PDB file of C-alpha atoms in Angstrom:
ATOM      1  CA  MET A   1      62.413 137.519  13.655  1.00  0.00           C
ATOM      2  CA  GLY A   2      60.872 133.853  13.515  1.00  0.00           C
ATOM      3  CA  ILE A   3      61.298 130.911  15.480  1.00  0.00           C
ATOM      4  CA  SER A   4      64.767 130.681  16.914  1.00  0.00           C
ATOM      5  CA  LYS A   5      67.123 127.504  17.854  1.00  0.00           C
ATOM      6  CA  GLU A   6      65.315 127.860  21.671  1.00  0.00           C
ATOM      7  CA  THR A   7      61.631 127.802  20.577  1.00  0.00           C
ATOM      8  CA  ALA A   8      62.342 125.325  17.941  1.00  0.00           C
ATOM      9  CA  LEU A   9      63.998 122.749  20.950  1.00  0.00           C
ATOM     10  CA  LEU A  10      60.925 123.790  22.862  1.00  0.00           C
ATOM     11  CA  LEU A  11      58.486 122.776  20.649  1.00  0.00           C
ATOM     12  CA  LYS A  12      59.846 119.439  19.629  1.00  0.00           C
ATOM     13  CA  GLY A  13      60.455 118.428  23.206  1.00  0.00           C
ATOM     14  CA  GLY A  14      56.261 119.538  24.264  1.00  0.00           C
ATOM     15  CA  GLY A  15      55.709 117.249  20.822  1.00  0.00           C
ATOM     16  CA  ALA A  16      57.672 114.592  21.711  1.00  0.00           C
ATOM     17  CA  LEU A  17      55.767 114.109  25.254  1.00  0.00           C
ATOM     18  CA  TRP A  18      52.721 114.875  23.776  1.00  0.00           C
ATOM     19  CA  VAL A  19      53.399 111.758  21.397  1.00  0.00           C
ATOM     20  CA  VAL A  20      54.470 109.595  23.966  1.00  0.00           C
ATOM     21  CA  LEU A  21      50.754 110.505  26.056  1.00  0.00           C
ATOM     22  CA  TYR A  22      49.297 110.035  22.580  1.00  0.00           C
ATOM     23  CA  HIS A  23      50.657 106.058  22.630  1.00  0.00           C
ATOM     24  CA  LEU A  24      49.887 105.671  26.165  1.00  0.00           C
ATOM     25  CA  ASN A  25      46.310 107.116  25.834  1.00  0.00           C
ATOM     26  CA  GLN A  26      46.197 104.258  23.312  1.00  0.00           C
ATOM     27  CA  LEU A  27      46.855 101.637  25.352  1.00  0.00           C
ATOM     28  CA  MET A  28      44.878 103.287  29.049  1.00  0.00           C
ATOM     29  CA  PRO A  29      42.890 105.550  27.421  1.00  0.00           C
ATOM     30  CA  LEU A  30      41.993 108.581  29.316  1.00  0.00           C
ATOM     31  CA  PRO A  31      38.481 109.989  30.821  1.00  0.00           C
ATOM     32  CA  PHE A  32      37.039 112.656  29.173  1.00  0.00           C
ATOM     33  CA  ILE A  33      40.218 113.883  27.434  1.00  0.00           C
ATOM     34  CA  GLY A  34      41.225 110.569  25.423  1.00  0.00           C
ATOM     35  CA  HIS A  35      40.340 111.823  22.604  1.00  0.00           C
ATOM     36  CA  PHE A  36      41.380 115.278  22.545  1.00  0.00           C
ATOM     37  CA  ILE A  37      44.618 113.692  23.132  1.00  0.00           C
ATOM     38  CA  GLU A  38      44.525 111.268  20.007  1.00  0.00           C
ATOM     39  CA  ILE A  39      43.610 114.091  17.531  1.00  0.00           C
ATOM     40  CA  ASN A  40      46.453 116.390  19.408  1.00  0.00           C
ATOM     41  CA  GLY A  41      48.813 112.975  19.446  1.00  0.00           C
ATOM     42  CA  MET A  42      48.942 112.954  15.706  1.00  0.00           C
ATOM     43  CA  MET A  43      49.315 117.201  14.496  1.00  0.00           C
ATOM     44  CA  HIS A  44      52.237 116.716  16.779  1.00  0.00           C
ATOM     45  CA  VAL A  45      54.006 114.741  14.204  1.00  0.00           C
ATOM     46  CA  GLY A  46      52.869 117.459  11.445  1.00  0.00           C
ATOM     47  CA  LEU A  47      54.708 119.879  14.042  1.00  0.00           C
ATOM     48  CA  PHE A  48      58.228 117.917  13.973  1.00  0.00           C
ATOM     49  CA  PHE A  49      57.460 118.043   9.498  1.00  0.00           C
ATOM     50  CA  PHE A  50      57.424 121.636   9.749  1.00  0.00           C
ATOM     51  CA  LEU A  51      60.067 122.194  11.911  1.00  0.00           C
ATOM     52  CA  SER A  52      61.799 120.016   9.584  1.00  0.00           C
ATOM     53  CA  GLY A  53      60.819 121.611   6.181  1.00  0.00           C
ATOM     54  CA  TYR A  54      61.629 125.545   8.404  1.00  0.00           C
ATOM     55  CA  GLY A  55      65.304 124.740   9.262  1.00  0.00           C
ATOM     56  CA  LEU A  56      66.184 123.312   6.521  1.00  0.00           C
ATOM     57  CA  THR A  57      64.789 126.562   3.639  1.00  0.00           C
ATOM     58  CA  LYS A  58      66.441 128.841   7.013  1.00  0.00           C
ATOM     59  CA  SER A  59      69.946 126.672   6.892  1.00  0.00           C
ATOM     60  CA  TYR A  60      70.015 126.895   3.011  1.00  0.00           C
ATOM     61  CA  ASN A  61      68.905 130.100   2.405  1.00  0.00           C
ATOM     62  CA  TYR A  62      71.654 131.560   5.221  1.00  0.00           C
ATOM     63  CA  ASN A  63      74.839 129.883   3.559  1.00  0.00           C
ATOM     64  CA  PRO A  64      73.248 128.024  -0.460  1.00  0.00           C
ATOM     65  CA  GLU A  65      77.115 126.317  -1.390  1.00  0.00           C
ATOM     66  CA  LYS A  66      78.379 125.228   2.861  1.00  0.00           C
ATOM     67  CA  PHE A  67      74.354 123.359   2.691  1.00  0.00           C
ATOM     68  CA  ILE A  68      74.679 121.860  -0.413  1.00  0.00           C
ATOM     69  CA  ARG A  69      78.398 120.324  -0.138  1.00  0.00           C
ATOM     70  CA  ASN A  70      77.173 118.978   4.039  1.00  0.00           C
ATOM     71  CA  PHE A  71      74.093 117.894   3.015  1.00  0.00           C
ATOM     72  CA  TRP A  72      74.593 114.275   2.476  1.00  0.00           C
ATOM     73  CA  ILE A  73      76.982 114.166   5.699  1.00  0.00           C
ATOM     74  CA  ARG A  74      74.744 116.186   7.787  1.00  0.00           C
ATOM     75  CA  ARG A  75      72.059 114.071   7.397  1.00  0.00           C
ATOM     76  CA  VAL A  76      74.081 110.632   8.044  1.00  0.00           C
ATOM     77  CA  LEU A  77      75.146 111.744  11.434  1.00  0.00           C
ATOM     78  CA  TYR A  78      72.405 113.486  12.452  1.00  0.00           C
ATOM     79  CA  PHE A  79      69.163 111.802  11.064  1.00  0.00           C
ATOM     80  CA  LEU A  80      70.713 108.200  10.083  1.00  0.00           C
ATOM     81  CA  LEU A  81      72.981 107.394  12.955  1.00  0.00           C
ATOM     82  CA  PRO A  82      70.235 107.897  15.231  1.00  0.00           C
ATOM     83  CA  PHE A  83      67.832 105.733  14.184  1.00  0.00           C
ATOM     84  CA  TRP A  84      70.220 103.262  13.355  1.00  0.00           C
ATOM     85  CA  VAL A  85      71.875 102.850  16.853  1.00  0.00           C
ATOM     86  CA  ILE A  86      67.803 102.711  18.543  1.00  0.00           C
ATOM     87  CA  ASN A  87      66.715 100.014  15.302  1.00  0.00           C
ATOM     88  CA  GLY A  88      69.804  98.329  17.005  1.00  0.00           C
ATOM     89  CA  VAL A  89      68.001  98.232  20.494  1.00  0.00           C
ATOM     90  CA  TYR A  90      65.011  97.729  19.266  1.00  0.00           C
ATOM     91  CA  THR A  91      66.289  94.411  17.295  1.00  0.00           C
ATOM     92  CA  VAL A  92      68.330  93.312  20.752  1.00  0.00           C
ATOM     93  CA  VAL A  93      64.907  93.879  22.818  1.00  0.00           C
ATOM     94  CA  TRP A  94      62.268  92.105  20.157  1.00  0.00           C
ATOM     95  CA  CYS A  95      63.981  90.138  17.779  1.00  0.00           C
ATOM     96  CA  ASP A  96      64.512  86.049  18.204  1.00  0.00           C
ATOM     97  CA  LYS A  97      67.963  85.307  18.389  1.00  0.00           C
ATOM     98  CA  TRP A  98      67.704  83.332  15.739  1.00  0.00           C
ATOM     99  CA  GLN A  99      67.797  85.250  13.096  1.00  0.00           C
ATOM    100  CA  SER A 100      69.703  85.106   9.602  1.00  0.00           C
ATOM    101  CA  PHE A 101      72.729  88.124   9.385  1.00  0.00           C
ATOM    102  CA  ILE A 102      71.046  90.065   6.531  1.00  0.00           C
ATOM    103  CA  GLN A 103      67.753  89.924   8.345  1.00  0.00           C
ATOM    104  CA  LEU A 104      68.873  91.767  11.667  1.00  0.00           C
ATOM    105  CA  PHE A 105      70.949  94.160   9.413  1.00  0.00           C
ATOM    106  CA  GLY A 106      68.042  94.599   7.658  1.00  0.00           C
ATOM    107  CA  TYR A 107      66.380  95.601  10.732  1.00  0.00           C
ATOM    108  CA  ILE A 108      69.136  97.446  11.718  1.00  0.00           C
ATOM    109  CA  VAL A 109      69.435  99.852   9.201  1.00  0.00           C
ATOM    110  CA  GLY A 110      65.512 100.348   7.834  1.00  0.00           C
ATOM    111  CA  TYR A 111      64.594  98.301   4.669  1.00  0.00           C
ATOM    112  CA  LYS A 112      62.767  96.004   7.366  1.00  0.00           C
ATOM    113  CA  TYR A 113      60.792  97.599   9.784  1.00  0.00           C
ATOM    114  CA  ILE A 114      61.220  97.036  13.614  1.00  0.00           C
ATOM    115  CA  ASN A 115      60.717 100.162  14.505  1.00  0.00           C
ATOM    116  CA  PRO A 116      57.074 101.648  14.467  1.00  0.00           C
ATOM    117  CA  HIS A 117      58.349 105.004  13.659  1.00  0.00           C
ATOM    118  CA  SER A 118      60.337 104.004  10.548  1.00  0.00           C
ATOM    119  CA  TRP A 119      57.575 104.862   8.009  1.00  0.00           C
ATOM    120  CA  PHE A 120      58.344 108.443  10.059  1.00  0.00           C
ATOM    121  CA  ILE A 121      62.230 108.127   9.145  1.00  0.00           C
ATOM    122  CA  GLY A 122      60.660 106.836   5.579  1.00  0.00           C
ATOM    123  CA  ALA A 123      58.924 110.039   4.376  1.00  0.00           C
ATOM    124  CA  LEU A 124      61.887 112.408   5.692  1.00  0.00           C
ATOM    125  CA  PHE A 125      64.570 110.765   3.876  1.00  0.00           C
ATOM    126  CA  ILE A 126      62.284 111.116   0.971  1.00  0.00           C
ATOM    127  CA  LEU A 127      61.191 114.754   2.040  1.00  0.00           C
ATOM    128  CA  TYR A 128      65.287 115.640   1.997  1.00  0.00           C
ATOM    129  CA  LEU A 129      65.773 114.266  -1.056  1.00  0.00           C
ATOM    130  CA  ILE A 130      63.712 116.136  -3.019  1.00  0.00           C
ATOM    131  CA  PHE A 131      64.918 119.252  -0.829  1.00  0.00           C
ATOM    132  CA  PHE A 132      68.137 118.440  -1.981  1.00  0.00           C
ATOM    133  CA  SER A 133      67.580 118.056  -5.728  1.00  0.00           C
ATOM    134  CA  VAL A 134      66.286 121.635  -5.806  1.00  0.00           C
ATOM    135  CA  ALA A 135      68.617 123.037  -4.168  1.00  0.00           C
ATOM    136  CA  TRP A 136      70.870 121.626  -6.218  1.00  0.00           C
ATOM    137  CA  LEU A 137      69.487 122.075  -9.370  1.00  0.00           C
ATOM    138  CA  ARG A 138      69.552 126.131  -8.332  1.00  0.00           C
ATOM    139  CA  LYS A 139      73.320 125.894  -8.827  1.00  0.00           C
ATOM    140  CA  TYR A 140      71.893 125.948 -12.654  1.00  0.00           C
ATOM    141  CA  LYS A 141      68.693 127.938 -13.047  1.00  0.00           C
ATOM    142  CA  LYS A 142      67.724 130.625 -10.509  1.00  0.00           C
ATOM    143  CA  PHE A 143      64.259 129.858  -9.941  1.00  0.00           C
ATOM    144  CA  LYS A 144      61.757 130.057  -7.219  1.00  0.00           C
ATOM    145  CA  MET A 145      62.219 126.346  -4.661  1.00  0.00           C
ATOM    146  CA  GLU A 146      59.173 126.077  -3.531  1.00  0.00           C
ATOM    147  CA  TYR A 147      57.461 125.926  -6.697  1.00  0.00           C
ATOM    148  CA  VAL A 148      59.904 123.710  -7.428  1.00  0.00           C
ATOM    149  CA  PHE A 149      59.330 120.917  -4.492  1.00  0.00           C
ATOM    150  CA  LEU A 150      55.500 122.130  -4.416  1.00  0.00           C
ATOM    151  CA  VAL A 151      55.291 119.864  -7.889  1.00  0.00           C
ATOM    152  CA  LEU A 152      57.956 116.577  -6.988  1.00  0.00           C
ATOM    153  CA  PHE A 153      55.962 116.892  -3.498  1.00  0.00           C
ATOM    154  CA  PHE A 154      52.433 116.188  -5.286  1.00  0.00           C
ATOM    155  CA  PHE A 155      53.409 113.017  -6.596  1.00  0.00           C
ATOM    156  CA  TYR A 156      55.084 112.262  -3.242  1.00  0.00           C
ATOM    157  CA  LEU A 157      51.556 112.619  -1.986  1.00  0.00           C
ATOM    158  CA  CYS A 158      49.905 110.703  -4.172  1.00  0.00           C
ATOM    159  CA  TRP A 159      52.148 108.074  -3.530  1.00  0.00           C
ATOM    160  CA  GLY A 160      51.525 108.016   0.064  1.00  0.00           C
ATOM    161  CA  GLY A 161      47.199 108.259  -0.301  1.00  0.00           C
ATOM    162  CA  MET A 162      47.882 105.212  -2.350  1.00  0.00           C
ATOM    163  CA  ASN A 163      49.528 103.248  -0.476  1.00  0.00           C
ATOM    164  CA  GLY A 164      47.024 104.009   2.282  1.00  0.00           C
ATOM    165  CA  GLN A 165      49.439 105.579   4.439  1.00  0.00           C
ATOM    166  CA  LYS A 166      46.885 108.566   6.367  1.00  0.00           C
ATOM    167  CA  LEU A 167      50.074 109.726   8.836  1.00  0.00           C
ATOM    168  CA  PHE A 168      52.655 110.260   5.705  1.00  0.00           C
ATOM    169  CA  LEU A 169      49.266 113.702   4.725  1.00  0.00           C
ATOM    170  CA  SER A 170      51.146 115.445   8.196  1.00  0.00           C
ATOM    171  CA  SER A 171      53.970 115.806   5.614  1.00  0.00           C
ATOM    172  CA  VAL A 172      52.477 118.242   4.043  1.00  0.00           C
ATOM    173  CA  ASP A 173      53.074 120.448   6.797  1.00  0.00           C
ATOM    174  CA  PHE A 174      56.763 120.242   5.609  1.00  0.00           C
ATOM    175  CA  TYR A 175      56.179 122.653   2.985  1.00  0.00           C
ATOM    176  CA  ILE A 176      54.308 125.165   5.240  1.00  0.00           C
ATOM    177  CA  GLY A 177      57.537 125.649   7.189  1.00  0.00           C
ATOM    178  CA  MET A 178      59.617 125.707   3.713  1.00  0.00           C
ATOM    179  CA  LEU A 179      57.204 128.336   2.888  1.00  0.00           C
ATOM    180  CA  ILE A 180      56.909 129.837   5.614  1.00  0.00           C
ATOM    181  CA  ALA A 181      60.475 130.352   6.127  1.00  0.00           C
ATOM    182  CA  ALA A 182      61.128 131.570   2.428  1.00  0.00           C
ATOM    183  CA  ASN A 183      58.554 134.468   3.071  1.00  0.00           C
ATOM    184  CA  GLU A 184      58.948 135.131   6.742  1.00  0.00           C
ATOM    185  CA  LYS A 185      59.229 138.930   7.114  1.00  0.00           C
ATOM    186  CA  ASN A 186      55.849 139.447   5.348  1.00  0.00           C
ATOM    187  CA  ILE A 187      54.295 136.532   7.138  1.00  0.00           C
ATOM    188  CA  PHE A 188      56.090 138.375  11.088  1.00  0.00           C
ATOM    189  CA  ASP A 189      54.617 141.799   9.640  1.00  0.00           C
ATOM    190  CA  LEU A 190      51.448 140.613   8.678  1.00  0.00           C
ATOM    191  CA  VAL A 191      50.660 138.530  11.892  1.00  0.00           C
ATOM    192  CA  LYS A 192      52.121 141.290  14.082  1.00  0.00           C
ATOM    193  CA  LYS A 193      49.671 144.192  12.390  1.00  0.00           C
ATOM    194  CA  TYR A 194      46.951 141.835  12.858  1.00  0.00           C
ATOM    195  CA  LYS A 195      47.606 139.369  15.768  1.00  0.00           C
ATOM    196  CA  VAL A 196      44.367 139.145  17.095  1.00  0.00           C
ATOM    197  CA  LYS A 197      42.599 138.552  14.280  1.00  0.00           C
ATOM    198  CA  VAL A 198      44.843 136.523  13.218  1.00  0.00           C
ATOM    199  CA  LEU A 199      44.926 134.639  16.146  1.00  0.00           C
ATOM    200  CA  ALA A 200      41.469 134.433  16.540  1.00  0.00           C
ATOM    201  CA  PHE A 201      40.600 132.931  13.588  1.00  0.00           C
ATOM    202  CA  PHE A 202      43.329 130.539  13.673  1.00  0.00           C
ATOM    203  CA  SER A 203      42.011 129.383  17.097  1.00  0.00           C
ATOM    204  CA  SER A 204      38.393 129.170  16.192  1.00  0.00           C
ATOM    205  CA  VAL A 205      38.758 127.434  12.963  1.00  0.00           C
ATOM    206  CA  PHE A 206      41.144 125.087  15.117  1.00  0.00           C
ATOM    207  CA  ILE A 207      38.388 124.691  17.325  1.00  0.00           C
ATOM    208  CA  LEU A 208      35.744 123.813  15.262  1.00  0.00           C
ATOM    209  CA  SER A 209      37.921 120.903  13.210  1.00  0.00           C
ATOM    210  CA  CYS A 210      38.797 119.413  16.571  1.00  0.00           C
ATOM    211  CA  LEU A 211      34.881 118.824  16.952  1.00  0.00           C
ATOM    212  CA  LEU A 212      34.593 117.723  14.072  1.00  0.00           C
ATOM    213  CA  MET A 213      37.189 115.046  14.215  1.00  0.00           C
ATOM    214  CA  VAL A 214      35.571 114.483  17.559  1.00  0.00           C
ATOM    215  CA  GLU A 215      32.681 113.868  17.353  1.00  0.00           C
ATOM    216  CA  ARG A 216      32.695 112.204  14.446  1.00  0.00           C
ATOM    217  CA  LEU A 217      29.736 114.012  12.703  1.00  0.00           C
ATOM    218  CA  TYR A 218      28.521 112.705   9.031  1.00  0.00           C
ATOM    219  CA  ILE A 219      30.455 114.642   7.628  1.00  0.00           C
ATOM    220  CA  TYR A 220      33.550 113.304   9.065  1.00  0.00           C
ATOM    221  CA  ILE A 221      32.992 110.005   6.714  1.00  0.00           C
ATOM    222  CA  PHE A 222      33.585 111.740   3.346  1.00  0.00           C
ATOM    223  CA  LEU A 223      35.823 114.284   4.361  1.00  0.00           C
ATOM    224  CA  HIS A 224      38.565 112.395   7.148  1.00  0.00           C
ATOM    225  CA  ARG A 225      41.818 112.723   4.976  1.00  0.00           C
ATOM    226  CA  PRO A 226      41.601 116.318   4.082  1.00  0.00           C
ATOM    227  CA  LEU A 227      40.237 117.100   7.730  1.00  0.00           C
ATOM    228  CA  PHE A 228      42.898 115.659   8.915  1.00  0.00           C
ATOM    229  CA  VAL A 229      45.879 117.076   6.950  1.00  0.00           C
ATOM    230  CA  PHE A 230      43.896 121.087   7.428  1.00  0.00           C
ATOM    231  CA  ASN A 231      43.457 120.722  10.670  1.00  0.00           C
ATOM    232  CA  SER A 232      47.341 119.682  10.885  1.00  0.00           C
ATOM    233  CA  VAL A 233      48.406 122.509   8.715  1.00  0.00           C
ATOM    234  CA  VAL A 234      45.819 124.619  11.211  1.00  0.00           C
ATOM    235  CA  PHE A 235      47.681 123.032  13.857  1.00  0.00           C
ATOM    236  CA  VAL A 236      51.355 124.498  13.084  1.00  0.00           C
ATOM    237  CA  LEU A 237      50.298 127.854  11.443  1.00  0.00           C
ATOM    238  CA  LEU A 238      48.411 128.457  15.274  1.00  0.00           C
ATOM    239  CA  ILE A 239      51.896 127.708  16.923  1.00  0.00           C
ATOM    240  CA  TYR A 240      53.636 129.414  14.588  1.00  0.00           C
ATOM    241  CA  CYS A 241      51.844 132.688  14.867  1.00  0.00           C
ATOM    242  CA  LEU A 242      51.280 131.791  18.486  1.00  0.00           C
ATOM    243  CA  PHE A 243      56.003 132.948  18.994  1.00  0.00           C
ATOM    244  CA  ILE A 244      55.629 134.797  17.113  1.00  0.00           C
ATOM    245  CA  SER A 245      53.198 137.263  17.953  1.00  0.00           C
ATOM    246  CA  VAL A 246      53.104 136.894  21.714  1.00  0.00           C
ATOM    247  CA  GLY A 247      56.446 138.559  23.468  1.00  0.00           C
ATOM    248  CA  PHE A 248      56.203 136.427  26.372  1.00  0.00           C
ATOM    249  CA  LEU A 249      56.123 132.873  24.404  1.00  0.00           C
ATOM    250  CA  ARG A 250      59.301 134.258  22.582  1.00  0.00           C
ATOM    251  CA  GLU A 251      61.642 134.706  25.261  1.00  0.00           C
ATOM    252  CA  LEU A 252      60.231 130.959  27.488  1.00  0.00           C
ATOM    253  CA  LYS A 253      63.677 129.243  29.242  1.00  0.00           C
ATOM    254  CA  LEU A 254      61.407 125.977  30.255  1.00  0.00           C
ATOM    255  CA  ARG A 255      65.194 124.025  30.819  1.00  0.00           C
ATOM    256  CA  PHE A 256      63.412 121.036  30.992  1.00  0.00           C
ATOM    257  CA  LEU A 257      61.450 121.527  27.834  1.00  0.00           C
ATOM    258  CA  LEU A 258      64.822 122.655  26.711  1.00  0.00           C
ATOM    259  CA  TRP A 259      66.408 119.213  27.435  1.00  0.00           C
ATOM    260  CA  ILE A 260      63.851 117.261  26.138  1.00  0.00           C
ATOM    261  CA  GLY A 261      63.611 119.387  23.058  1.00  0.00           C
ATOM    262  CA  ALA A 262      67.374 117.755  22.500  1.00  0.00           C
ATOM    263  CA  ILE A 263      66.982 114.332  22.815  1.00  0.00           C
ATOM    264  CA  SER A 264      63.770 114.866  21.612  1.00  0.00           C
ATOM    265  CA  TYR A 265      64.566 112.840  18.599  1.00  0.00           C
ATOM    266  CA  GLU A 266      65.621 109.673  20.351  1.00  0.00           C
ATOM    267  CA  LEU A 267      62.989 109.560  22.630  1.00  0.00           C
ATOM    268  CA  TYR A 268      60.545 109.937  19.615  1.00  0.00           C
ATOM    269  CA  LEU A 269      61.595 106.536  18.281  1.00  0.00           C
ATOM    270  CA  LEU A 270      63.125 105.035  21.626  1.00  0.00           C
ATOM    271  CA  HIS A 271      59.630 104.612  23.403  1.00  0.00           C
ATOM    272  CA  ASN A 272      57.941 101.734  22.043  1.00  0.00           C
ATOM    273  CA  ILE A 273      60.019  99.711  23.659  1.00  0.00           C
ATOM    274  CA  PHE A 274      58.614 100.480  27.205  1.00  0.00           C
ATOM    275  CA  LEU A 275      54.751 100.608  25.730  1.00  0.00           C
ATOM    276  CA  GLN A 276      54.765  97.057  25.950  1.00  0.00           C
ATOM    277  CA  TYR A 277      54.774  97.094  30.206  1.00  0.00           C
ATOM    278  CA  ALA A 278      51.647  99.443  30.149  1.00  0.00           C
ATOM    279  CA  ASN A 279      48.924  98.492  32.569  1.00  0.00           C
ATOM    280  CA  ASP A 280      45.626  99.436  32.750  1.00  0.00           C
ATOM    281  CA  ASN A 281      45.028  98.190  36.259  1.00  0.00           C
ATOM    282  CA  TYR A 282      48.042 100.463  37.346  1.00  0.00           C
ATOM    283  CA  LYS A 283      47.195 103.373  35.139  1.00  0.00           C
ATOM    284  CA  LEU A 284      49.420 106.265  37.354  1.00  0.00           C
ATOM    285  CA  LEU A 285      52.392 104.363  37.463  1.00  0.00           C
ATOM    286  CA  SER A 286      52.512 103.041  33.899  1.00  0.00           C
ATOM    287  CA  TYR A 287      52.610 106.710  32.643  1.00  0.00           C
ATOM    288  CA  LEU A 288      55.041 108.225  35.317  1.00  0.00           C
ATOM    289  CA  GLY A 289      57.121 104.336  34.757  1.00  0.00           C
ATOM    290  CA  ILE A 290      57.160 104.941  31.038  1.00  0.00           C
ATOM    291  CA  TYR A 291      57.683 108.064  30.866  1.00  0.00           C
ATOM    292  CA  PHE A 292      60.586 108.096  33.205  1.00  0.00           C
ATOM    293  CA  PHE A 293      62.754 104.616  31.268  1.00  0.00           C
ATOM    294  CA  SER A 294      62.011 106.114  28.209  1.00  0.00           C
ATOM    295  CA  ILE A 295      63.457 109.909  28.853  1.00  0.00           C
ATOM    296  CA  LEU A 296      66.453 107.788  30.361  1.00  0.00           C
ATOM    297  CA  SER A 297      67.069 105.165  28.343  1.00  0.00           C
ATOM    298  CA  ALA A 298      66.747 108.539  25.309  1.00  0.00           C
ATOM    299  CA  PHE A 299      69.053 110.380  27.459  1.00  0.00           C
ATOM    300  CA  ILE A 300      72.228 107.516  27.111  1.00  0.00           C
ATOM    301  CA  ILE A 301      71.711 106.970  23.933  1.00  0.00           C
ATOM    302  CA  SER A 302      71.620 110.688  23.154  1.00  0.00           C
ATOM    303  CA  THR A 303      74.115 111.247  25.244  1.00  0.00           C
ATOM    304  CA  ILE A 304      76.539 108.384  23.545  1.00  0.00           C
ATOM    305  CA  ILE A 305      75.131 109.416  19.718  1.00  0.00           C
ATOM    306  CA  ILE A 306      76.275 112.979  20.518  1.00  0.00           C
ATOM    307  CA  PHE A 307      79.750 112.000  21.232  1.00  0.00           C
ATOM    308  CA  VAL A 308      80.421 110.021  18.238  1.00  0.00           C
ATOM    309  CA  GLN A 309      78.955 112.143  16.061  1.00  0.00           C
ATOM    310  CA  GLU A 310      81.158 115.649  17.084  1.00  0.00           C
ATOM    311  CA  LYS A 311      83.918 112.448  16.307  1.00  0.00           C
ATOM    312  CA  LEU A 312      83.086 111.956  13.230  1.00  0.00           C
ATOM    313  CA  ALA A 313      81.826 115.903  12.457  1.00  0.00           C
ATOM    314  CA  LEU A 314      85.086 117.749  12.619  1.00  0.00           C
ATOM    315  CA  ARG A 315      86.063 114.588  10.481  1.00  0.00           C
ATOM    316  CA  PHE A 316      83.794 115.165   8.113  1.00  0.00           C
ATOM    317  CA  ILE A 317      81.694 118.659   7.854  1.00  0.00           C
ATOM    318  CA  ARG A 318      83.729 120.308   5.553  1.00  0.00           C
ATOM    319  CA  LYS A 319      84.023 124.178   6.518  1.00  0.00           C
TER     320      LYS A 319
END
């Protein structure tokens, strides 16, 4: 029931490839489908937030004590360590070698932005902090975790909105993932019972919402932020309902996408290095070349990081 690890890898793999396509399309727009790629690229970032909230809640519900005990060492090993390593790559490639040590250190650890996706890491880190705080408090007083999280999450969204961070709003999907994971049995039964109606509803709403954004209708001028959030939420709900209600999707084992899913985090963080080589006169070659070198580099760096993670996990993660 729900999203398996393999399904999550498929979604991450597809999402990472689409985000790369989104950034390529910004530099070298594709005819006819360019704006559709742009809109859906932003939604796939919301999919990463959704899977994070869903996965954390599932892990917490499975073994709360172990989850809290190893929470921060896991975040350092599997979330921050790849980010720091890839920031080091950006620093070597992009930085003036005469920068001071303090500046270089700032770029690597992330308090100075050199990686274009640092906003995503910052947003997730705050969400992790809120999630851990609520989970830790729940040890002393039982309450519905998602309700307390919502209060703190509201202030987080206000902060992101006031700072003009539109993309921060896609982190609403983190909370959607939490809600679904916490109430999955009821949701699963409901979707299975009304499968056709649920899929028809979310598909129709998603298409209409996309049309509003693609056509830039007059209403979009006033509602672009709420519409962005609404569209992102409908997108992840549609994907979730598709995967739990359509049997063959749950059994899907696309080896390439599974492999990309395993290195999706590194691919997402790393691919911007190669975008500088995009050339609109050689669009097809640029697309293929940037994809190839981004995936190859992500694979090499991921292999090194996994080796280090396994060694450190044996030493620091408590059973």
